[in-house]
mmCIF file of C-alpha atoms and ligand atoms in Angstrom:
data_model
loop_
_atom_site.group_PDB
_atom_site.id
_atom_site.type_symbol
_atom_site.label_atom_id
_atom_site.label_comp_id
_atom_site.label_asym_id
_atom_site.label_seq_id
_atom_site.Cartn_x
_atom_site.Cartn_y
_atom_site.Cartn_z
ATOM 1 C CA MET X 141 63.181 -1.953 106.682
ATOM 2 C CA ASN X 142 60.121 -0.224 105.305
ATOM 3 C CA ARG X 143 60.474 2.405 107.998
ATOM 4 C CA ARG X 144 62.756 5.387 107.850
ATOM 5 C CA VAL X 145 60.953 7.759 110.201
ATOM 6 C CA GLU X 146 62.225 7.920 113.734
ATOM 7 C CA ILE X 147 60.062 6.272 116.360
ATOM 8 C CA HIS X 148 58.842 8.699 118.988
ATOM 9 C CA ILE X 149 57.415 7.534 122.306
ATOM 10 C CA ASN X 150 54.905 9.971 123.762
ATOM 11 C CA LYS X 151 56.217 9.913 127.318
ATOM 12 C CA ASP X 152 53.620 12.358 128.672
ATOM 13 C CA LYS X 153 50.691 10.431 127.225
ATOM 14 C CA LEU X 154 52.071 7.177 128.599
ATOM 15 C CA GLU X 155 52.577 8.772 132.017
ATOM 16 C CA SER X 156 49.042 10.157 132.124
ATOM 17 C CA GLU X 157 47.569 6.816 131.022
ATOM 18 C CA LEU X 158 49.479 5.097 133.836
ATOM 19 C CA SER X 159 47.845 7.530 136.279
ATOM 20 C CA GLU X 160 44.415 7.024 134.755
ATOM 21 C CA LEU X 161 44.653 3.249 134.984
ATOM 22 C CA ALA X 162 45.955 3.479 138.573
ATOM 23 C CA ALA X 163 42.731 5.275 139.491
ATOM 24 C CA PHE X 164 40.788 2.045 138.849
ATOM 25 C CA SER X 165 41.581 0.677 142.275
ATOM 26 C CA ASP X 166 39.943 -0.656 145.416
ATOM 27 C CA ALA X 167 42.685 0.785 147.644
ATOM 28 C CA GLU X 168 43.589 4.287 148.748
ATOM 29 C CA PRO X 169 46.264 5.848 146.478
ATOM 30 C CA PRO X 170 49.117 5.322 146.001
ATOM 31 C CA ALA X 171 48.168 1.691 146.650
ATOM 32 C CA VAL X 172 46.455 -0.166 143.834
ATOM 33 C CA THR X 173 44.190 -3.179 144.345
ATOM 34 C CA ARG X 174 42.603 -4.618 141.230
ATOM 35 C CA ILE X 175 41.428 -8.193 141.626
ATOM 36 C CA VAL X 176 40.341 -9.991 138.501
ATOM 37 C CA PHE X 177 36.663 -9.639 137.506
ATOM 38 C CA THR X 178 35.725 -7.279 140.333
ATOM 39 C CA ALA X 179 33.667 -4.250 139.292
ATOM 40 C CA THR X 180 36.855 -2.178 139.393
ATOM 41 C CA ASP X 181 38.771 -4.620 137.202
ATOM 42 C CA LEU X 182 35.915 -4.716 134.697
ATOM 43 C CA LYS X 183 35.943 -0.911 134.494
ATOM 44 C CA ALA X 184 39.703 -0.936 133.950
ATOM 45 C CA ARG X 185 39.287 -3.532 131.206
ATOM 46 C CA ALA X 186 36.633 -1.425 129.473
ATOM 47 C CA TRP X 187 38.927 1.591 129.695
ATOM 48 C CA ILE X 188 41.870 -0.214 128.141
ATOM 49 C CA LYS X 189 39.707 -1.686 125.374
ATOM 50 C CA THR X 190 38.509 1.790 124.450
ATOM 51 C CA ARG X 191 42.117 3.010 124.443
ATOM 52 C CA CYS X 192 43.046 0.216 122.016
ATOM 53 C CA GLU X 193 40.052 0.884 119.761
ATOM 54 C CA ASP X 194 40.904 4.579 119.698
ATOM 55 C CA SER X 195 44.260 3.546 118.239
ATOM 56 C CA GLY X 196 42.545 1.671 115.425
ATOM 57 C CA LEU X 197 43.221 -1.785 116.868
ATOM 58 C CA ALA X 198 40.697 -4.597 116.430
ATOM 59 C CA VAL X 199 39.804 -5.803 119.912
ATOM 60 C CA ARG X 200 38.566 -9.280 120.778
ATOM 61 C CA GLN X 201 38.208 -11.105 124.046
ATOM 62 C CA ASP X 202 38.384 -14.864 124.606
ATOM 63 C CA ALA X 203 36.301 -16.935 127.017
ATOM 64 C CA ILE X 204 38.631 -16.336 129.978
ATOM 65 C CA GLY X 205 38.846 -12.609 129.252
ATOM 66 C CA ASN X 206 42.275 -12.379 127.654
ATOM 67 C CA ILE X 207 42.060 -9.211 125.562
ATOM 68 C CA PHE X 208 43.693 -9.196 122.110
ATOM 69 C CA ALA X 209 44.125 -5.822 120.373
ATOM 70 C CA ARG X 210 45.318 -6.395 116.828
ATOM 71 C CA TRP X 211 47.051 -4.192 114.320
ATOM 72 C CA THR X 212 46.529 -6.199 111.173
ATOM 73 C CA GLY X 213 49.632 -6.628 109.082
ATOM 74 C CA VAL X 214 50.092 -6.533 105.304
ATOM 75 C CA GLU X 215 49.893 -10.352 105.384
ATOM 76 C CA PRO X 216 46.959 -10.921 107.728
ATOM 77 C CA SER X 217 47.347 -14.706 107.753
ATOM 78 C CA ALA X 218 51.066 -14.629 108.676
ATOM 79 C CA PRO X 219 51.885 -15.565 112.297
ATOM 80 C CA THR X 220 51.380 -12.781 114.830
ATOM 81 C CA VAL X 221 54.005 -10.802 116.701
ATOM 82 C CA GLY X 222 52.677 -10.411 120.229
ATOM 83 C CA THR X 223 53.400 -8.190 123.194
ATOM 84 C CA GLY X 224 51.556 -7.565 126.434
ATOM 85 C CA SER X 225 51.225 -8.258 130.132
ATOM 86 C CA HIS X 226 48.552 -7.994 132.820
ATOM 87 C CA ILE X 227 46.568 -5.273 134.586
ATOM 88 C CA ASP X 228 45.319 -7.189 137.619
ATOM 89 C CA ALA X 229 47.032 -6.236 140.871
ATOM 90 C CA ILE X 230 47.275 -7.977 144.238
ATOM 91 C CA PRO X 231 45.860 -6.196 147.309
ATOM 92 C CA ASN X 232 47.844 -3.105 148.253
ATOM 93 C CA ALA X 233 50.121 -3.251 145.228
ATOM 94 C CA GLY X 234 51.647 -0.549 143.064
ATOM 95 C CA ARG X 235 50.762 0.879 139.667
ATOM 96 C CA TYR X 236 53.554 -0.523 137.459
ATOM 97 C CA ASP X 237 53.633 -4.323 137.709
ATOM 98 C CA GLY X 238 52.131 -5.628 134.474
ATOM 99 C CA VAL X 239 50.681 -2.254 133.537
ATOM 100 C CA VAL X 240 54.011 -1.046 132.103
ATOM 101 C CA GLY X 241 53.925 -3.928 129.627
ATOM 102 C CA VAL X 242 50.321 -3.220 128.645
ATOM 103 C CA LEU X 243 50.390 0.562 128.306
ATOM 104 C CA GLY X 244 54.027 0.506 127.145
ATOM 105 C CA GLY X 245 53.035 -2.066 124.529
ATOM 106 C CA LEU X 246 50.111 0.060 123.388
ATOM 107 C CA GLU X 247 52.317 3.140 123.162
ATOM 108 C CA ALA X 248 54.924 1.131 121.211
ATOM 109 C CA ILE X 249 52.234 0.189 118.678
ATOM 110 C CA ARG X 250 50.973 3.778 118.432
ATOM 111 C CA ALA X 251 54.533 5.028 117.958
ATOM 112 C CA LEU X 252 55.057 2.583 115.091
ATOM 113 C CA GLN X 253 51.766 3.647 113.518
ATOM 114 C CA GLU X 254 52.733 7.294 113.758
ATOM 115 C CA ALA X 255 56.172 6.558 112.324
ATOM 116 C CA GLY X 256 54.452 5.238 109.214
ATOM 117 C CA PHE X 257 55.584 1.655 109.782
ATOM 118 C CA ARG X 258 53.554 -1.003 108.013
ATOM 119 C CA PRO X 259 53.998 -4.429 109.633
ATOM 120 C CA ARG X 260 54.044 -7.491 107.426
ATOM 121 C CA HIS X 261 53.025 -9.671 110.374
ATOM 122 C CA SER X 262 50.127 -8.476 112.487
ATOM 123 C CA ILE X 263 51.186 -6.987 115.808
ATOM 124 C CA GLU X 264 48.938 -7.763 118.742
ATOM 125 C CA LEU X 265 48.726 -6.404 122.259
ATOM 126 C CA LEU X 266 47.610 -9.020 124.766
ATOM 127 C CA ILE X 267 46.190 -8.258 128.189
ATOM 128 C CA PHE X 268 46.301 -11.539 130.109
ATOM 129 C CA THR X 269 43.592 -12.443 132.613
ATOM 130 C CA SER X 270 44.627 -12.945 136.234
ATOM 131 C CA GLU X 271 48.387 -13.126 136.195
ATOM 132 C CA GLU X 272 48.150 -12.817 139.953
ATOM 133 C CA PRO X 273 46.887 -15.842 141.886
ATOM 134 C CA THR X 274 44.882 -13.658 144.311
ATOM 135 C CA ARG X 275 41.374 -14.757 143.413
ATOM 136 C CA PHE X 276 41.602 -18.320 142.146
ATOM 137 C CA GLY X 277 44.788 -19.451 143.862
ATOM 138 C CA ILE X 278 46.613 -20.015 140.594
ATOM 139 C CA GLY X 279 48.734 -17.438 138.769
ATOM 140 C CA CYS X 280 48.784 -16.801 135.018
ATOM 141 C CA LEU X 281 45.282 -18.155 134.466
ATOM 142 C CA GLY X 282 44.901 -16.563 131.031
ATOM 143 C CA SER X 283 48.318 -17.523 129.691
ATOM 144 C CA ARG X 284 48.090 -21.052 131.089
ATOM 145 C CA LEU X 285 44.819 -21.579 129.239
ATOM 146 C CA LEU X 286 45.857 -20.034 125.952
ATOM 147 C CA SER X 287 49.062 -22.079 125.916
ATOM 148 C CA GLY X 288 47.280 -25.291 126.875
ATOM 149 C CA THR X 289 49.296 -25.563 130.112
ATOM 150 C CA LEU X 290 46.027 -25.640 132.054
ATOM 151 C CA THR X 291 43.088 -27.578 130.664
ATOM 152 C CA ALA X 292 39.602 -26.116 130.452
ATOM 153 C CA GLU X 293 38.403 -28.972 132.644
ATOM 154 C CA ALA X 294 40.901 -28.122 135.408
ATOM 155 C CA ALA X 295 40.071 -24.419 135.111
ATOM 156 C CA ARG X 296 36.361 -25.108 135.551
ATOM 157 C CA LYS X 297 37.115 -26.652 138.953
ATOM 158 C CA LEU X 298 38.674 -23.438 140.273
ATOM 159 C CA THR X 299 36.783 -21.458 142.876
ATOM 160 C CA ASP X 300 37.460 -18.225 144.719
ATOM 161 C CA LYS X 301 37.504 -17.940 148.516
ATOM 162 C CA ASP X 302 33.736 -17.445 148.607
ATOM 163 C CA GLY X 303 33.306 -20.755 146.817
ATOM 164 C CA THR X 304 32.140 -19.107 143.595
ATOM 165 C CA THR X 305 33.360 -21.020 140.576
ATOM 166 C CA LEU X 306 35.462 -19.475 137.848
ATOM 167 C CA GLU X 307 32.636 -20.414 135.454
ATOM 168 C CA GLU X 308 30.116 -18.319 137.396
ATOM 169 C CA VAL X 309 32.505 -15.429 137.845
ATOM 170 C CA ARG X 310 33.510 -15.194 134.207
ATOM 171 C CA ARG X 311 29.964 -15.566 132.890
ATOM 172 C CA LYS X 312 28.809 -12.832 135.236
ATOM 173 C CA ALA X 313 31.600 -10.713 133.757
ATOM 174 C CA GLY X 314 29.962 -11.212 130.357
ATOM 175 C CA LEU X 315 32.372 -13.842 129.106
ATOM 176 C CA ASP X 316 30.437 -16.450 127.196
ATOM 177 C CA GLY X 317 32.011 -19.081 125.040
ATOM 178 C CA GLU X 318 33.711 -22.246 126.146
ATOM 179 C CA LEU X 319 37.081 -22.372 127.879
ATOM 180 C CA GLU X 320 38.145 -25.038 125.360
ATOM 181 C CA GLN X 321 38.286 -22.264 122.764
ATOM 182 C CA VAL X 322 40.901 -20.243 124.656
ATOM 183 C CA LYS X 323 43.871 -22.371 123.558
ATOM 184 C CA LEU X 324 45.551 -20.720 120.598
ATOM 185 C CA PRO X 325 46.100 -22.753 117.429
ATOM 186 C CA PRO X 326 49.637 -24.036 116.790
ATOM 187 C CA GLY X 327 51.784 -21.531 114.932
ATOM 188 C CA TYR X 328 49.669 -18.574 116.058
ATOM 189 C CA TYR X 329 52.714 -16.570 117.115
ATOM 190 C CA LYS X 330 55.863 -15.671 115.268
ATOM 191 C CA ALA X 331 57.309 -14.184 118.454
ATOM 192 C CA PHE X 332 56.261 -12.676 121.776
ATOM 193 C CA VAL X 333 57.942 -9.941 123.837
ATOM 194 C CA GLU X 334 56.848 -8.827 127.309
ATOM 195 C CA LEU X 335 57.981 -5.525 128.788
ATOM 196 C CA HIS X 336 57.971 -5.559 132.596
ATOM 197 C CA ILE X 337 59.493 -3.847 135.620
ATOM 198 C CA GLU X 338 62.349 -5.894 137.022
ATOM 199 C CA GLN X 339 60.764 -6.413 140.481
ATOM 200 C CA GLY X 340 64.317 -6.785 141.769
ATOM 201 C CA PRO X 341 67.230 -4.445 142.533
ATOM 202 C CA ILE X 342 69.871 -5.492 140.000
ATOM 203 C CA LEU X 343 69.413 -2.971 137.169
ATOM 204 C CA GLU X 344 69.279 -0.042 139.581
ATOM 205 C CA ARG X 345 72.279 -1.297 141.548
ATOM 206 C CA GLU X 346 74.338 -1.922 138.409
ATOM 207 C CA GLN X 347 73.087 1.344 136.894
ATOM 208 C CA VAL X 348 72.111 -0.406 133.692
ATOM 209 C CA SER X 349 69.072 0.874 131.774
ATOM 210 C CA LEU X 350 67.597 -2.346 130.468
ATOM 211 C CA GLY X 351 67.632 -6.071 131.159
ATOM 212 C CA ILE X 352 67.082 -8.649 128.450
ATOM 213 C CA VAL X 353 65.616 -11.716 130.087
ATOM 214 C CA GLU X 354 67.165 -14.889 128.746
ATOM 215 C CA ARG X 355 65.504 -17.350 131.083
ATOM 216 C CA ILE X 356 62.585 -17.475 133.489
ATOM 217 C CA ALA X 357 62.844 -19.583 136.627
ATOM 218 C CA ALA X 358 59.877 -21.697 137.577
ATOM 219 C CA PRO X 359 58.672 -22.946 140.929
ATOM 220 C CA ALA X 360 57.766 -26.453 141.972
ATOM 221 C CA SER X 361 55.624 -26.650 145.059
ATOM 222 C CA LEU X 362 55.309 -29.675 147.268
ATOM 223 C CA ARG X 363 53.497 -30.599 150.432
ATOM 224 C CA VAL X 364 55.272 -32.957 152.793
ATOM 225 C CA THR X 365 53.202 -34.592 155.493
ATOM 226 C CA VAL X 366 54.892 -36.379 158.379
ATOM 227 C CA GLU X 367 52.871 -38.628 160.677
ATOM 228 C CA GLY X 368 54.442 -39.886 163.875
ATOM 229 C CA ALA X 369 52.941 -40.585 167.252
ATOM 230 C CA GLY X 370 51.752 -38.030 169.773
ATOM 231 C CA GLY X 371 51.808 -38.357 173.499
ATOM 232 C CA HIS X 372 52.508 -36.652 176.766
ATOM 233 C CA ALA X 373 55.717 -34.610 176.729
ATOM 234 C CA GLY X 374 56.551 -35.972 180.163
ATOM 235 C CA GLY X 375 55.242 -39.493 179.909
ATOM 236 C CA VAL X 376 56.770 -40.822 176.695
ATOM 237 C CA LEU X 377 60.467 -41.574 177.104
ATOM 238 C CA MET X 378 62.950 -40.642 174.401
ATOM 239 C CA PRO X 379 63.674 -44.160 173.056
ATOM 240 C CA ASP X 380 59.939 -44.699 172.470
ATOM 241 C CA ARG X 381 59.249 -41.507 170.554
ATOM 242 C CA ARG X 382 58.162 -41.067 166.944
ATOM 243 C CA ASP X 383 58.264 -37.264 166.920
ATOM 244 C CA ALA X 384 56.921 -35.896 163.627
ATOM 245 C CA LEU X 385 58.497 -32.458 164.107
ATOM 246 C CA CYS X 386 61.985 -33.868 164.668
ATOM 247 C CA ALA X 387 61.648 -35.802 161.408
ATOM 248 C CA ALA X 388 60.375 -32.634 159.676
ATOM 249 C CA ALA X 389 63.362 -30.696 161.039
ATOM 250 C CA GLU X 390 65.707 -33.147 159.334
ATOM 251 C CA LEU X 391 63.788 -32.697 156.095
ATOM 252 C CA ILE X 392 63.954 -28.881 156.260
ATOM 253 C CA LEU X 393 67.732 -28.996 156.571
ATOM 254 C CA ALA X 394 67.998 -31.647 153.866
ATOM 255 C CA ILE X 395 66.086 -29.372 151.462
ATOM 256 C CA GLU X 396 68.393 -26.465 152.268
ATOM 257 C CA GLN X 397 71.487 -28.608 151.748
ATOM 258 C CA ALA X 398 70.186 -30.016 148.460
ATOM 259 C CA ALA X 399 69.729 -26.495 147.073
ATOM 260 C CA GLN X 400 73.171 -25.424 148.329
ATOM 261 C CA ARG X 401 74.804 -28.505 146.818
ATOM 262 C CA SER X 402 73.426 -27.757 143.327
ATOM 263 C CA GLY X 403 76.302 -25.314 142.907
ATOM 264 C CA ALA X 404 74.162 -22.882 140.877
ATOM 265 C CA ILE X 405 73.128 -19.477 142.177
ATOM 266 C CA ASP X 406 69.698 -19.948 140.548
ATOM 267 C CA THR X 407 68.776 -22.949 142.676
ATOM 268 C CA VAL X 408 66.645 -21.874 145.637
ATOM 269 C CA ALA X 409 64.534 -23.926 148.017
ATOM 270 C CA THR X 410 62.286 -22.727 150.817
ATOM 271 C CA VAL X 411 60.097 -24.294 153.453
ATOM 272 C CA GLY X 412 57.643 -21.454 153.995
ATOM 273 C CA ILE X 413 55.033 -23.168 156.125
ATOM 274 C CA CYS X 414 55.387 -25.663 158.951
ATOM 275 C CA ASP X 415 52.084 -26.700 160.540
ATOM 276 C CA VAL X 416 52.429 -28.697 163.728
ATOM 277 C CA PHE X 417 49.633 -30.796 165.222
ATOM 278 C CA PRO X 418 48.480 -30.618 167.954
ATOM 279 C CA SER X 419 50.840 -27.700 168.607
ATOM 280 C CA ALA X 420 50.681 -27.798 172.366
ATOM 281 C CA VAL X 421 53.582 -27.096 174.702
ATOM 282 C CA ASN X 422 53.301 -30.429 176.558
ATOM 283 C CA SER X 423 52.442 -32.646 173.621
ATOM 284 C CA ILE X 424 54.742 -34.562 171.279
ATOM 285 C CA PRO X 425 54.081 -33.423 167.688
ATOM 286 C CA ALA X 426 52.024 -36.160 166.049
ATOM 287 C CA LYS X 427 51.672 -34.658 162.603
ATOM 288 C CA VAL X 428 53.527 -31.984 160.643
ATOM 289 C CA SER X 429 52.792 -30.501 157.260
ATOM 290 C CA LEU X 430 55.504 -28.615 155.335
ATOM 291 C CA SER X 431 55.036 -26.400 152.280
ATOM 292 C CA VAL X 432 58.073 -26.483 150.029
ATOM 293 C CA ASP X 433 58.917 -24.145 147.144
ATOM 294 C CA ILE X 434 61.848 -25.103 144.894
ATOM 295 C CA ARG X 435 62.896 -22.888 141.983
ATOM 296 C CA ASP X 436 65.519 -22.999 139.311
ATOM 297 C CA THR X 437 66.157 -21.933 135.745
ATOM 298 C CA SER X 438 67.247 -25.476 134.935
ATOM 299 C CA LEU X 439 64.711 -28.265 135.067
ATOM 300 C CA PRO X 440 67.248 -31.095 135.703
ATOM 301 C CA ARG X 441 68.797 -29.119 138.593
ATOM 302 C CA ARG X 442 65.428 -28.366 140.128
ATOM 303 C CA ASP X 443 64.275 -31.925 139.759
ATOM 304 C CA ALA X 444 67.509 -33.096 141.409
ATOM 305 C CA VAL X 445 66.501 -31.107 144.515
ATOM 306 C CA ILE X 446 63.061 -32.726 144.417
ATOM 307 C CA ARG X 447 64.692 -36.164 144.212
ATOM 308 C CA ALA X 448 67.026 -35.280 147.098
ATOM 309 C CA LEU X 449 63.960 -34.310 149.145
ATOM 310 C CA GLU X 450 62.273 -37.603 148.289
ATOM 311 C CA GLY X 451 65.422 -39.467 149.347
ATOM 312 C CA ALA X 452 65.527 -37.544 152.621
ATOM 313 C CA CYS X 453 61.878 -38.469 153.221
ATOM 314 C CA ARG X 454 62.646 -42.181 152.808
ATOM 315 C CA ALA X 455 65.682 -41.915 155.097
ATOM 316 C CA ALA X 456 63.843 -39.992 157.828
ATOM 317 C CA SER X 457 60.884 -42.348 157.620
ATOM 318 C CA ALA X 458 63.097 -45.395 158.167
ATOM 319 C CA LYS X 459 65.230 -43.795 160.841
ATOM 320 C CA ARG X 460 62.381 -42.350 162.897
ATOM 321 C CA GLN X 461 59.589 -44.821 162.185
ATOM 322 C CA VAL X 462 57.263 -42.118 160.865
ATOM 323 C CA GLU X 463 55.011 -42.055 157.795
ATOM 324 C CA ILE X 464 56.049 -39.430 155.263
ATOM 325 C CA GLN X 465 54.115 -38.395 152.196
ATOM 326 C CA CYS X 466 55.669 -36.104 149.640
ATOM 327 C CA GLU X 467 53.128 -34.666 147.238
ATOM 328 C CA LEU X 468 54.055 -32.626 144.168
ATOM 329 C CA LEU X 469 51.377 -29.927 143.917
ATOM 330 C CA ASN X 470 52.674 -28.033 140.932
ATOM 331 C CA ALA X 471 55.816 -28.110 138.802
ATOM 332 C CA ASP X 472 55.960 -25.632 135.966
ATOM 333 C CA ALA X 473 59.001 -25.974 133.760
ATOM 334 C CA PRO X 474 61.372 -23.000 133.487
ATOM 335 C CA ALA X 475 61.705 -21.295 130.110
ATOM 336 C CA GLU X 476 64.564 -20.186 127.911
ATOM 337 C CA ALA X 477 64.140 -17.082 125.806
ATOM 338 C CA ALA X 478 64.497 -17.530 122.047
ATOM 339 C CA PRO X 479 67.802 -16.340 120.552
ATOM 340 C CA ALA X 480 66.044 -14.554 117.675
ATOM 341 C CA VAL X 481 63.843 -12.500 120.011
ATOM 342 C CA VAL X 482 66.768 -11.754 122.326
ATOM 343 C CA ALA X 483 68.754 -10.639 119.268
ATOM 344 C CA ALA X 484 65.970 -8.248 118.220
ATOM 345 C CA LEU X 485 65.964 -6.676 121.691
ATOM 346 C CA ARG X 486 69.755 -6.400 121.743
ATOM 347 C CA GLN X 487 69.801 -4.807 118.338
ATOM 348 C CA ALA X 488 67.092 -2.363 119.393
ATOM 349 C CA CYS X 489 69.181 -1.336 122.427
ATOM 350 C CA GLU X 490 72.295 -0.937 120.296
ATOM 351 C CA MET X 491 70.461 1.225 117.731
ATOM 352 C CA HIS X 492 69.818 3.762 120.479
ATOM 353 C CA ASP X 493 73.063 3.286 122.423
ATOM 354 C CA PHE X 494 71.145 2.053 125.458
ATOM 355 C CA ASP X 495 73.157 -0.055 127.876
ATOM 356 C CA PHE X 496 71.664 -3.436 128.713
ATOM 357 C CA MET X 497 72.509 -6.679 130.449
ATOM 358 C CA PRO X 498 71.327 -10.270 130.203
ATOM 359 C CA MET X 499 69.074 -11.268 133.082
ATOM 360 C CA THR X 500 67.236 -14.131 134.681
ATOM 361 C CA SER X 501 63.676 -13.585 135.817
ATOM 362 C CA ARG X 502 63.274 -15.187 139.205
ATOM 363 C CA ALA X 503 59.616 -14.249 139.386
ATOM 364 C CA TYR X 504 57.403 -15.953 136.855
ATOM 365 C CA HIS X 505 55.366 -14.129 134.261
ATOM 366 C CA ASP X 506 52.777 -14.854 131.579
ATOM 367 C CA SER X 507 55.699 -15.165 129.166
ATOM 368 C CA LEU X 508 56.725 -18.363 130.952
ATOM 369 C CA PHE X 509 53.547 -19.982 129.641
ATOM 370 C CA VAL X 510 53.581 -18.199 126.278
ATOM 371 C CA SER X 511 57.019 -19.776 125.786
ATOM 372 C CA ARG X 512 55.274 -23.172 125.472
ATOM 373 C CA ILE X 513 53.701 -22.056 122.188
ATOM 374 C CA ALA X 514 55.904 -19.228 120.934
ATOM 375 C CA THR X 515 59.450 -17.962 120.774
ATOM 376 C CA MET X 516 59.688 -15.272 123.432
ATOM 377 C CA ALA X 517 61.895 -12.940 125.418
ATOM 378 C CA MET X 518 61.258 -10.306 128.065
ATOM 379 C CA LEU X 519 62.562 -6.792 128.521
ATOM 380 C CA PHE X 520 63.064 -5.459 132.051
ATOM 381 C CA ILE X 521 63.259 -1.837 133.133
ATOM 382 C CA PRO X 522 64.564 -0.756 136.554
ATOM 383 C CA CYS X 523 62.210 -0.127 139.437
ATOM 384 C CA ARG X 524 63.165 1.802 142.535
ATOM 385 C CA GLN X 525 65.006 -0.389 145.040
ATOM 386 C CA GLY X 526 63.492 -3.433 143.409
ATOM 387 C CA TYR X 527 60.206 -2.758 145.230
ATOM 388 C CA SER X 528 57.164 -4.455 143.774
ATOM 389 C CA HIS X 529 53.792 -5.680 145.009
ATOM 390 C CA ARG X 530 53.702 -2.710 147.369
ATOM 391 C CA PRO X 531 52.307 0.830 147.076
ATOM 392 C CA ASP X 532 55.726 2.498 146.755
ATOM 393 C CA GLU X 533 56.582 0.477 143.652
ATOM 394 C CA TYR X 534 58.025 3.029 141.214
ATOM 395 C CA ALA X 535 59.528 3.212 137.745
ATOM 396 C CA SER X 536 60.487 6.565 136.238
ATOM 397 C CA SER X 537 58.705 7.818 133.127
ATOM 398 C CA THR X 538 62.101 8.010 131.396
ATOM 399 C CA ASP X 539 62.786 4.336 132.069
ATOM 400 C CA ILE X 540 59.283 3.348 130.994
ATOM 401 C CA ALA X 541 59.546 5.359 127.769
ATOM 402 C CA ARG X 542 62.957 3.838 127.048
ATOM 403 C CA GLY X 543 61.503 0.364 127.506
ATOM 404 C CA ALA X 544 58.584 1.185 125.209
ATOM 405 C CA LEU X 545 60.982 2.507 122.565
ATOM 406 C CA VAL X 546 63.133 -0.636 122.595
ATOM 407 C CA LEU X 547 59.966 -2.716 122.529
ATOM 408 C CA ALA X 548 58.697 -0.762 119.504
ATOM 409 C CA GLU X 549 61.973 -1.266 117.633
ATOM 410 C CA ALA X 550 62.006 -4.976 118.445
ATOM 411 C CA LEU X 551 58.362 -5.424 117.409
ATOM 412 C CA ALA X 552 59.141 -3.658 114.130
ATOM 413 C CA MET X 553 62.102 -5.949 113.446
ATOM 414 C CA LEU X 554 60.094 -9.056 114.276
ATOM 415 C CA ALA X 555 57.025 -7.984 112.288
ATOM 416 C CA GLU X 556 58.599 -6.843 109.038
HETATM 417 ZN ZN1 ZN V 786 53.635 -8.792 136.650
#
């Protein structure tokens, strides 16, 4: 190591920056609402860019608004070591989701600078555009585009609820350039680490300081449409019925059973929406639409549930004489963390005698998409009662500083 000075995280500075960023909000404190490319979000972006420039980082922005703040290494052309997260927030959210990884990442870089560390690989802080799906209905917009998971052509078709296209919105936000240019060249990254609050209760419950994420679960979403025959609830006799809701009920239970049968705790399946037409008390349901969400950390296991659902659709269709369509809307693959990045995080924890545990992220993050183009791992810190996406989301400054310190150590190991 070319670094012998101890790394010091400025906990007070980090805490005050968290408060400052939380003030860029369209909700009453303590709630934070920061929807991508609103006036408030643009102000927050300008603020964070200035913060990065003040720390001597070279800031650039791509066509979708991903912000890259670069600390150029001794070998500028060597692959980059990345860290970062997002600063957009869903309506009525808290101040820590995403932000901890951005401001914690910035503080980690500053701490390394102050410790006299000179990275061989450039270290870059990344602030991803629109991790939350609030505005355009799709999460991780920035990381999907830069990893090539979403094409520029598909992105151009996205609109917000007012019908304004992503193209219009981003150009109004001053983002010129073509979306085709967002995809990073192969070999851009050496490694990527994202610091994040857990958004679940496990670390707090187990009283463990840090979680090293070894895999990220990914959702598949499907829409199942069942078409039967309607009719008068009194007039149509039972042998003559083709009740769409009864068929849908069989499917809902089949989905539950398929997830239970997988035998893995990480397999989960949910029917969150059931729309019944015509939805009248004295009318036989003629048409039902189900929204299905299936998640797992293993792609074969998750796909087995999808196949079980498709089988159940065929069976119910034959048995009940109804038409069933099963449409796969989205199926992101889960991700495994890279052993080398996990090892760097473990070693960083051990250097400071911090206790840690391996974890699975059941929520998805930008790192899921970064994993398509880079070796990655995530570092979780506890958050009170696992609360997230609500105003009382809370992580202590001690936990945040500890996360930033481990991140700094890991970045140093990966970048030297
Ligand atoms: Zn987040």
